[in-house]
Tab-separated table of C-alpha atoms in Angstrom:
chain	number	residue	atom	x	y	z
E	14	UNK	CA	-24.246	13.811	8.791
E	15	UNK	CA	-23.622	10.708	6.664
E	16	UNK	CA	-19.990	10.103	5.692
E	17	UNK	CA	-21.102	7.542	3.107
E	18	UNK	CA	-22.394	10.446	1.041
E	19	UNK	CA	-19.302	12.598	1.339
E	20	UNK	CA	-17.457	13.149	-1.953
E	21	UNK	CA	-14.215	11.260	-2.457
E	22	UNK	CA	-11.353	12.629	-4.558
E	23	UNK	CA	-8.552	10.590	-6.115
E	24	UNK	CA	-6.139	12.512	-8.356
E	25	UNK	CA	-8.341	14.722	-10.563
E	26	UNK	CA	-11.448	12.556	-10.249
E	27	UNK	CA	-14.142	13.194	-7.633
E	28	UNK	CA	-16.803	10.658	-6.741
E	29	UNK	CA	-20.078	12.156	-5.521
E	30	UNK	CA	-20.263	9.583	-2.714
E	31	UNK	CA	-18.479	6.510	-1.331
E	32	UNK	CA	-20.769	3.946	-2.993
E	33	UNK	CA	-19.715	2.004	-6.065
E	34	UNK	CA	-20.919	-0.775	-8.328
E	35	UNK	CA	-18.593	-3.735	-7.993
E	36	UNK	CA	-17.496	-5.310	-11.304
E	37	UNK	CA	-19.792	-8.261	-12.021
E	38	UNK	CA	-19.777	-10.336	-15.199
E	39	UNK	CA	-23.091	-10.397	-17.038
E	40	UNK	CA	-21.990	-12.714	-19.888
E	41	UNK	CA	-23.952	-10.753	-22.474
E	42	UNK	CA	-21.401	-9.391	-24.957
E	43	UNK	CA	-21.006	-10.482	-28.561
E	44	UNK	CA	-17.438	-10.706	-29.895
E	45	UNK	CA	-16.321	-8.751	-26.851
E	46	UNK	CA	-18.590	-5.828	-27.656
E	47	UNK	CA	-20.997	-4.438	-25.058
E	48	UNK	CA	-24.479	-3.663	-26.309
E	49	UNK	CA	-27.851	-2.250	-25.278
E	50	UNK	CA	-27.982	-4.622	-22.313
E	51	UNK	CA	-24.832	-3.049	-20.870
E	52	UNK	CA	-26.010	0.500	-21.531
E	53	UNK	CA	-29.259	-0.117	-19.662
E	54	UNK	CA	-27.648	-2.211	-16.908
E	55	UNK	CA	-24.847	0.215	-16.066
E	56	UNK	CA	-26.900	3.292	-16.853
E	57	UNK	CA	-29.562	2.306	-14.330
E	58	UNK	CA	-26.941	2.205	-11.572
E	59	UNK	CA	-25.702	5.667	-12.545
E	60	UNK	CA	-29.207	7.162	-12.441
E	61	UNK	CA	-29.639	5.199	-9.202
E	62	UNK	CA	-27.005	7.327	-7.504
E	63	UNK	CA	-23.771	5.299	-7.527
E	64	UNK	CA	-20.608	7.357	-7.175
E	65	UNK	CA	-18.623	5.044	-9.436
E	66	UNK	CA	-19.682	2.245	-11.763
E	67	UNK	CA	-16.969	-0.330	-12.454
E	68	UNK	CA	-17.780	-2.292	-15.588
E	69	UNK	CA	-17.336	-6.031	-15.464
E	70	UNK	CA	-14.157	-8.027	-16.056
E	71	UNK	CA	-13.202	-6.994	-19.586
E	72	UNK	CA	-10.714	-9.215	-21.361
E	73	UNK	CA	-7.423	-7.921	-22.690
E	74	UNK	CA	-7.383	-10.607	-25.411
E	75	UNK	CA	-9.847	-13.184	-26.749
E	76	UNK	CA	-8.140	-16.049	-24.882
E	77	UNK	CA	-8.413	-14.037	-21.666
E	78	UNK	CA	-12.212	-14.220	-21.594
E	79	UNK	CA	-13.835	-16.270	-18.877
E	80	UNK	CA	-16.564	-17.140	-21.368
E	81	UNK	CA	-17.250	-16.433	-25.054
E	82	UNK	CA	-19.773	-13.832	-23.862
E	83	UNK	CA	-17.345	-11.612	-21.923
E	84	UNK	CA	-16.682	-7.993	-22.789
E	85	UNK	CA	-13.319	-7.073	-24.280
E	86	UNK	CA	-10.913	-4.258	-25.049
E	87	UNK	CA	-8.643	-5.943	-27.554
E	88	UNK	CA	-9.863	-4.140	-30.671
E	89	UNK	CA	-11.002	-0.666	-31.606
E	90	UNK	CA	-14.540	-1.767	-32.430
E	91	UNK	CA	-14.984	-2.543	-28.761
E	92	UNK	CA	-13.827	0.984	-27.929
E	93	UNK	CA	-16.617	2.389	-30.087
E	94	UNK	CA	-19.148	0.129	-28.361
E	95	UNK	CA	-18.064	1.261	-24.883
E	96	UNK	CA	-18.147	5.008	-25.603
E	97	UNK	CA	-21.917	5.607	-25.315
E	98	UNK	CA	-21.922	3.670	-22.042
E	99	UNK	CA	-19.123	5.661	-20.428
E	100	UNK	CA	-20.667	8.889	-21.716
E	101	UNK	CA	-24.064	8.047	-20.211
E	102	UNK	CA	-22.500	7.240	-16.847
E	103	UNK	CA	-20.665	10.566	-16.799
E	104	UNK	CA	-23.736	12.519	-17.858
E	105	UNK	CA	-25.667	11.051	-14.939
E	106	UNK	CA	-23.111	11.708	-12.233
E	107	UNK	CA	-21.268	8.393	-11.917
E	108	UNK	CA	-17.545	8.074	-12.591
E	109	UNK	CA	-17.137	5.573	-15.447
E	110	UNK	CA	-14.650	2.806	-14.644
E	111	UNK	CA	-13.711	-0.548	-16.126
E	112	UNK	CA	-11.888	-3.605	-14.866
E	113	UNK	CA	-9.437	-5.200	-17.306
E	114	UNK	CA	-8.695	-8.864	-16.841
E	115	UNK	CA	-7.315	-12.169	-18.064
E	116	UNK	CA	-9.000	-15.410	-17.025
E	117	UNK	CA	-5.818	-17.504	-17.031
E	118	UNK	CA	-6.484	-21.164	-16.244
E	119	UNK	CA	-10.169	-20.397	-15.552
E	120	UNK	CA	-10.787	-19.049	-19.068
E	121	UNK	CA	-12.921	-20.673	-21.740
E	122	UNK	CA	-16.103	-21.727	-19.928
E	123	UNK	CA	-19.806	-21.593	-20.694
E	124	UNK	CA	-22.005	-18.912	-19.151
E	125	UNK	CA	-23.366	-19.845	-15.701
E	126	UNK	CA	-26.882	-20.415	-17.004
E	127	UNK	CA	-25.419	-22.831	-19.568
E	128	UNK	CA	-23.790	-24.858	-16.810
E	129	UNK	CA	-20.501	-22.953	-16.528
E	130	UNK	CA	-18.610	-26.008	-17.795
E	131	UNK	CA	-15.208	-25.764	-19.488
E	132	UNK	CA	-15.616	-25.581	-23.255
E	133	UNK	CA	-13.622	-27.694	-25.685
E	134	UNK	CA	-12.367	-26.195	-28.941
E	135	UNK	CA	-15.273	-27.642	-30.920
E	136	UNK	CA	-17.703	-26.051	-28.456
E	137	UNK	CA	-16.253	-22.567	-28.888
E	138	UNK	CA	-13.642	-22.795	-26.148
E	139	UNK	CA	-9.914	-22.205	-26.329
E	140	UNK	CA	-6.717	-23.297	-24.640
E	141	UNK	CA	-6.290	-21.676	-21.212
E	142	UNK	CA	-2.894	-20.411	-20.048
E	143	UNK	CA	-1.316	-20.210	-16.599
E	144	UNK	CA	1.992	-19.876	-14.771
E	145	UNK	CA	2.027	-23.650	-14.158
E	146	UNK	CA	0.388	-26.688	-15.820
E	147	UNK	CA	-2.091	-27.606	-13.048
E	148	UNK	CA	-5.719	-27.116	-14.137
E	149	UNK	CA	-8.423	-25.566	-12.010
E	150	UNK	CA	-10.869	-28.199	-10.806
E	151	UNK	CA	-12.617	-29.779	-13.786
E	152	UNK	CA	-11.067	-27.357	-16.267
E	153	UNK	CA	-8.748	-28.019	-19.168
E	154	UNK	CA	-5.015	-28.303	-18.539
E	155	UNK	CA	-3.502	-24.874	-19.223
E	156	UNK	CA	-0.526	-24.134	-21.400
E	157	UNK	CA	2.399	-22.843	-19.343
E	158	UNK	CA	3.339	-19.285	-20.223
E	159	UNK	CA	6.918	-18.713	-21.320
E	160	UNK	CA	8.886	-15.568	-20.526
E	161	UNK	CA	8.332	-14.511	-24.147
E	162	UNK	CA	4.584	-14.963	-23.635
E	163	UNK	CA	4.752	-12.754	-20.555
E	164	UNK	CA	6.455	-9.981	-22.502
E	165	UNK	CA	3.656	-10.087	-25.070
E	166	UNK	CA	0.980	-10.140	-22.376
E	167	UNK	CA	2.439	-7.072	-20.678
E	168	UNK	CA	1.978	-5.138	-23.892
E	169	UNK	CA	-1.516	-6.554	-24.278
E	170	UNK	CA	-2.449	-5.161	-20.861
E	171	UNK	CA	-1.019	-1.804	-21.948
E	172	UNK	CA	-3.037	-1.803	-25.171
E	173	UNK	CA	-6.224	-2.599	-23.260
E	174	UNK	CA	-5.520	0.280	-20.872
E	175	UNK	CA	-5.042	2.676	-23.778
E	176	UNK	CA	-8.321	1.525	-25.306
E	177	UNK	CA	-10.070	1.960	-21.949
E	178	UNK	CA	-9.081	5.611	-21.950
E	179	UNK	CA	-10.100	6.019	-25.590
E	180	UNK	CA	-13.469	4.531	-24.621
E	181	UNK	CA	-14.019	7.316	-22.090
E	182	UNK	CA	-13.271	5.591	-18.792
E	183	UNK	CA	-11.801	7.734	-16.014
E	184	UNK	CA	-10.825	4.964	-13.594
E	185	UNK	CA	-9.108	1.722	-14.533
E	186	UNK	CA	-9.013	-1.393	-12.357
E	187	UNK	CA	-6.583	-4.273	-12.911
E	188	UNK	CA	-8.044	-7.653	-11.937
E	189	UNK	CA	-5.542	-9.445	-9.703
E	190	UNK	CA	-8.047	-11.593	-7.774
E	191	UNK	CA	-10.372	-14.607	-7.764
E	192	UNK	CA	-7.961	-17.147	-9.217
E	193	UNK	CA	-7.552	-15.428	-12.574
E	194	UNK	CA	-4.204	-14.975	-14.287
E	195	UNK	CA	-2.446	-12.354	-12.153
E	196	UNK	CA	-3.692	-13.943	-8.934
E	197	UNK	CA	-2.392	-17.277	-10.256
E	198	UNK	CA	1.101	-15.801	-10.317
E	199	UNK	CA	0.746	-14.501	-6.752
E	200	UNK	CA	-0.631	-17.638	-5.137
E	201	UNK	CA	1.791	-20.407	-4.093
E	202	UNK	CA	-1.139	-22.805	-4.482
E	203	UNK	CA	-1.052	-22.233	-8.256
E	204	UNK	CA	2.364	-20.836	-9.165
E	205	UNK	CA	4.867	-23.738	-9.226
E	206	UNK	CA	7.396	-22.063	-11.502
E	207	UNK	CA	11.133	-22.360	-10.895
E	208	UNK	CA	12.256	-19.324	-12.879
E	209	UNK	CA	12.287	-15.622	-11.934
E	210	UNK	CA	8.469	-15.594	-11.900
E	211	UNK	CA	7.975	-18.321	-9.297
E	212	UNK	CA	9.199	-19.484	-5.936
E	213	UNK	CA	9.470	-16.847	-3.219
E	214	UNK	CA	7.104	-13.942	-2.682
E	215	UNK	CA	9.244	-11.452	-4.591
E	216	UNK	CA	9.333	-13.658	-7.666
E	217	UNK	CA	5.618	-14.461	-7.527
E	218	UNK	CA	4.806	-10.745	-7.384
E	219	UNK	CA	7.142	-9.951	-10.271
E	220	UNK	CA	4.802	-10.357	-13.249
E	221	UNK	CA	1.739	-8.715	-11.633
E	222	UNK	CA	3.890	-5.759	-10.594
E	223	UNK	CA	5.393	-5.511	-14.082
E	224	UNK	CA	1.867	-5.333	-15.485
E	225	UNK	CA	0.889	-2.598	-13.027
E	226	UNK	CA	4.007	-0.550	-13.797
E	227	UNK	CA	3.433	-0.868	-17.546
E	228	UNK	CA	-0.234	0.090	-17.277
E	229	UNK	CA	0.435	3.041	-14.958
E	230	UNK	CA	3.001	4.345	-17.466
E	231	UNK	CA	0.270	4.804	-20.106
E	232	UNK	CA	-2.771	5.491	-17.924
E	233	UNK	CA	-3.150	9.289	-17.668
E	234	UNK	CA	-1.569	10.826	-14.592
E	235	UNK	CA	-4.764	12.664	-13.699
E	236	UNK	CA	-6.839	9.457	-13.543
E	237	UNK	CA	-6.836	6.880	-10.713
E	238	UNK	CA	-5.671	3.289	-11.048
E	239	UNK	CA	-7.286	0.588	-8.889
E	240	UNK	CA	-6.198	-3.013	-8.343
E	241	UNK	CA	-8.571	-5.739	-7.144
E	242	UNK	CA	-6.856	-8.427	-5.093
E	243	UNK	CA	-7.830	-11.559	-3.236
E	244	UNK	CA	-6.462	-10.630	0.170
E	245	UNK	CA	-6.292	-14.284	1.225
E	246	UNK	CA	-6.627	-17.729	-0.355
E	247	UNK	CA	-8.322	-18.912	2.873
E	248	UNK	CA	-5.758	-21.699	3.307
E	249	UNK	CA	-2.760	-21.898	5.625
E	250	UNK	CA	-0.307	-22.523	2.782
E	251	UNK	CA	-1.770	-20.037	0.311
E	252	UNK	CA	-1.630	-16.291	-0.273
E	253	UNK	CA	-2.101	-14.478	3.035
E	254	UNK	CA	-3.232	-11.132	4.376
E	255	UNK	CA	0.383	-10.477	5.382
E	256	UNK	CA	1.392	-11.018	1.751
E	257	UNK	CA	-1.346	-8.601	0.709
E	258	UNK	CA	0.024	-5.876	2.949
E	259	UNK	CA	3.427	-6.250	1.293
E	260	UNK	CA	1.831	-6.246	-2.155
E	261	UNK	CA	-0.275	-3.173	-1.340
E	262	UNK	CA	2.828	-1.235	-0.291
E	263	UNK	CA	4.464	-2.117	-3.597
E	264	UNK	CA	1.341	-1.158	-5.532
E	265	UNK	CA	1.190	2.214	-3.786
E	266	UNK	CA	4.820	2.820	-4.766
E	267	UNK	CA	3.949	2.149	-8.408
E	268	UNK	CA	1.181	4.742	-8.448
E	269	UNK	CA	-1.857	2.616	-7.638
E	270	UNK	CA	-4.470	4.750	-5.896
E	271	UNK	CA	-6.798	2.187	-4.340
E	272	UNK	CA	-6.838	-1.531	-3.544
E	273	UNK	CA	-10.190	-3.261	-3.952
E	274	UNK	CA	-10.104	-5.986	-1.273
E	275	UNK	CA	-11.861	-9.235	-2.112
E	276	UNK	CA	-10.685	-12.787	-1.363
E	277	UNK	CA	-10.503	-16.418	-2.491
E	278	UNK	CA	-10.845	-18.048	-5.880
E	279	UNK	CA	-7.402	-19.602	-6.350
E	280	UNK	CA	-8.620	-23.095	-5.492
E	281	UNK	CA	-12.090	-24.551	-5.187
E	282	UNK	CA	-11.611	-26.339	-1.861
E	283	UNK	CA	-10.837	-23.354	0.399
E	284	UNK	CA	-13.374	-22.867	3.221
E	285	UNK	CA	-14.643	-19.293	2.873
E	286	UNK	CA	-16.462	-18.062	6.003
E	287	UNK	CA	-18.883	-15.840	4.129
E	288	UNK	CA	-20.989	-13.600	6.354
E	289	UNK	CA	-21.833	-9.882	6.451
E	290	UNK	CA	-18.662	-7.744	6.446
E	291	UNK	CA	-16.403	-10.813	6.373
E	292	UNK	CA	-13.933	-9.113	4.000
E	293	UNK	CA	-14.019	-5.644	5.576
E	294	UNK	CA	-11.069	-6.406	7.934
E	295	UNK	CA	-8.837	-6.907	4.888
E	296	UNK	CA	-9.625	-3.426	3.597
E	297	UNK	CA	-9.083	-1.983	7.067
E	298	UNK	CA	-5.717	-3.660	7.544
E	299	UNK	CA	-4.334	-2.677	4.135
E	300	UNK	CA	-5.542	0.885	4.600
E	301	UNK	CA	-3.870	1.052	8.008
E	302	UNK	CA	-0.620	-0.794	7.337
E	303	UNK	CA	0.053	-0.006	3.675
E	304	UNK	CA	-1.141	3.598	3.725
E	305	UNK	CA	-3.307	3.192	0.641
E	306	UNK	CA	-6.984	3.864	0.003
E	307	UNK	CA	-9.141	0.730	-0.033
E	308	UNK	CA	-12.565	-0.487	-1.090
E	309	UNK	CA	-14.545	-2.962	0.998
E	310	UNK	CA	-16.720	-5.615	-0.649
E	311	UNK	CA	-18.711	-8.698	0.272
E	312	UNK	CA	-22.197	-9.105	1.767
E	313	UNK	CA	-22.593	-5.418	2.561
E	314	UNK	CA	-26.336	-4.964	2.304
E	315	UNK	CA	-27.783	-2.323	4.600
E	316	UNK	CA	-27.199	1.451	4.487
E	317	UNK	CA	-26.202	1.593	8.168
E	318	UNK	CA	-23.752	-1.249	7.573
E	319	UNK	CA	-22.092	0.589	4.669
E	320	UNK	CA	-22.095	3.837	6.633
E	321	UNK	CA	-20.237	2.181	9.514
E	322	UNK	CA	-17.551	0.751	7.216
E	323	UNK	CA	-16.604	4.231	6.034
E	324	UNK	CA	-17.268	6.072	9.303
E	325	UNK	CA	-15.023	3.690	11.266
E	326	UNK	CA	-12.181	4.127	8.772
E	327	UNK	CA	-12.208	0.543	7.554
E	328	UNK	CA	-12.361	1.588	3.895
E	329	UNK	CA	-12.705	4.656	1.688
E	330	UNK	CA	-15.278	3.109	-0.638
E	331	UNK	CA	-17.965	0.469	-0.327
E	332	UNK	CA	-18.543	-1.551	-3.493
E	333	UNK	CA	-21.839	-3.413	-3.748
E	334	UNK	CA	-22.521	-6.364	-6.022
E	335	UNK	CA	-25.666	-8.376	-5.386
E	336	UNK	CA	-27.437	-5.441	-3.752
E	337	UNK	CA	-27.098	-3.453	-6.963
E	338	UNK	CA	-28.514	-6.385	-8.909
E	339	UNK	CA	-31.521	-6.406	-6.604
E	340	UNK	CA	-31.899	-2.626	-6.354
E	341	UNK	CA	-30.302	-0.334	-8.968
E	342	UNK	CA	-31.363	2.698	-6.894
E	343	UNK	CA	-29.813	1.501	-3.637
E	344	UNK	CA	-27.901	4.773	-3.053
E	345	UNK	CA	-31.036	6.902	-3.386
E	346	UNK	CA	-32.887	4.803	-0.826
E	347	UNK	CA	-29.803	4.686	1.428
E	348	UNK	CA	-29.557	8.480	1.396
E	349	UNK	CA	-33.157	8.773	2.551
E	350	UNK	CA	-32.586	6.226	5.323
E	351	UNK	CA	-29.404	7.950	6.498
E	352	UNK	CA	-30.794	11.468	6.250
E	353	UNK	CA	-28.340	12.469	3.506
E	354	UNK	CA	-28.812	14.492	0.365
E	355	UNK	CA	-28.905	12.590	-2.916
E	356	UNK	CA	-29.496	13.866	-6.410
E	357	UNK	CA	-32.526	12.125	-7.878
E	358	UNK	CA	-32.801	12.227	-11.673
E	359	UNK	CA	-35.297	14.967	-12.473
E	360	UNK	CA	-37.293	12.422	-14.479
E	361	UNK	CA	-37.846	10.498	-11.206
E	362	UNK	CA	-38.487	13.401	-8.829
E	363	UNK	CA	-42.188	12.612	-8.499
E	364	UNK	CA	-41.139	9.316	-6.909
E	365	UNK	CA	-38.582	10.787	-4.493
E	366	UNK	CA	-39.326	10.343	-0.778
E	367	UNK	CA	-41.182	13.177	0.906
E	368	UNK	CA	-39.303	14.299	4.018
């Protein structure tokens, strides 16, 4: 029997299987509002059998967008735009989730198909912010956040979380990875502060943990909270897997239910040894040593490969990115290959495999 298709319960939320859509930016929103593109894009993955669909990095404020085309949750109009999407996901068996984020020193760039270059003010860009003044490669020099700025940002994260719930999401993920703002505080490669928010590990974790505590205080008790981290910076002097274990223990103590284990992104020069399952050991180690549920990501392509990740106890969930872009119905085909039951939409039953 396939364990990949076993239900998975966190708090009062049950996923129909252990397969999820990883949050992936599609750079298709207008003024932070999702639209028909997002309804069709995410809806197809729900009808395709995913257990959870995590909507893309959604900015907590306009200056937190990676690009002018990112989704947002900084005003109530965006809540109204998200509601039909979350409702459709629920109606078709997928748990609706959203990742809230701030781009930090990487914010304010063009969409990838427009070159992905940093935008100046006259091009529709804005001033990026960061814990320290060093820019990301080729980007604009960020403004250094003051302690007063951090207090405001904490409340901005809280407001975004409250809007996420009002929009109908049942799982919330905080983006603490890939060189964006919260990861910038964690990484010694980026955080050069000399106050209480920089220096040793405890100080570098301080602001991200304050954000998590504030968000958990308003996110409903019955709903899970995820955190995506970069488990390593892939450099000897950067954030390490050992640091991630310590962070995961602290997150678990604050009421985080699952750590989504990615890696890299703090600096552009780190050598990332990308290959199938290359990030799975991070999920396995945090699950084992921090006692918290984890999600594995990164070049997981084949059903048997995903099955083994869960069956061997390396992770509780497998989140797919590129595979879901190539095949929205990946779970349905995986179930057939693994001999598991999967619920095909009745509108598609004539195309279901014949056993």
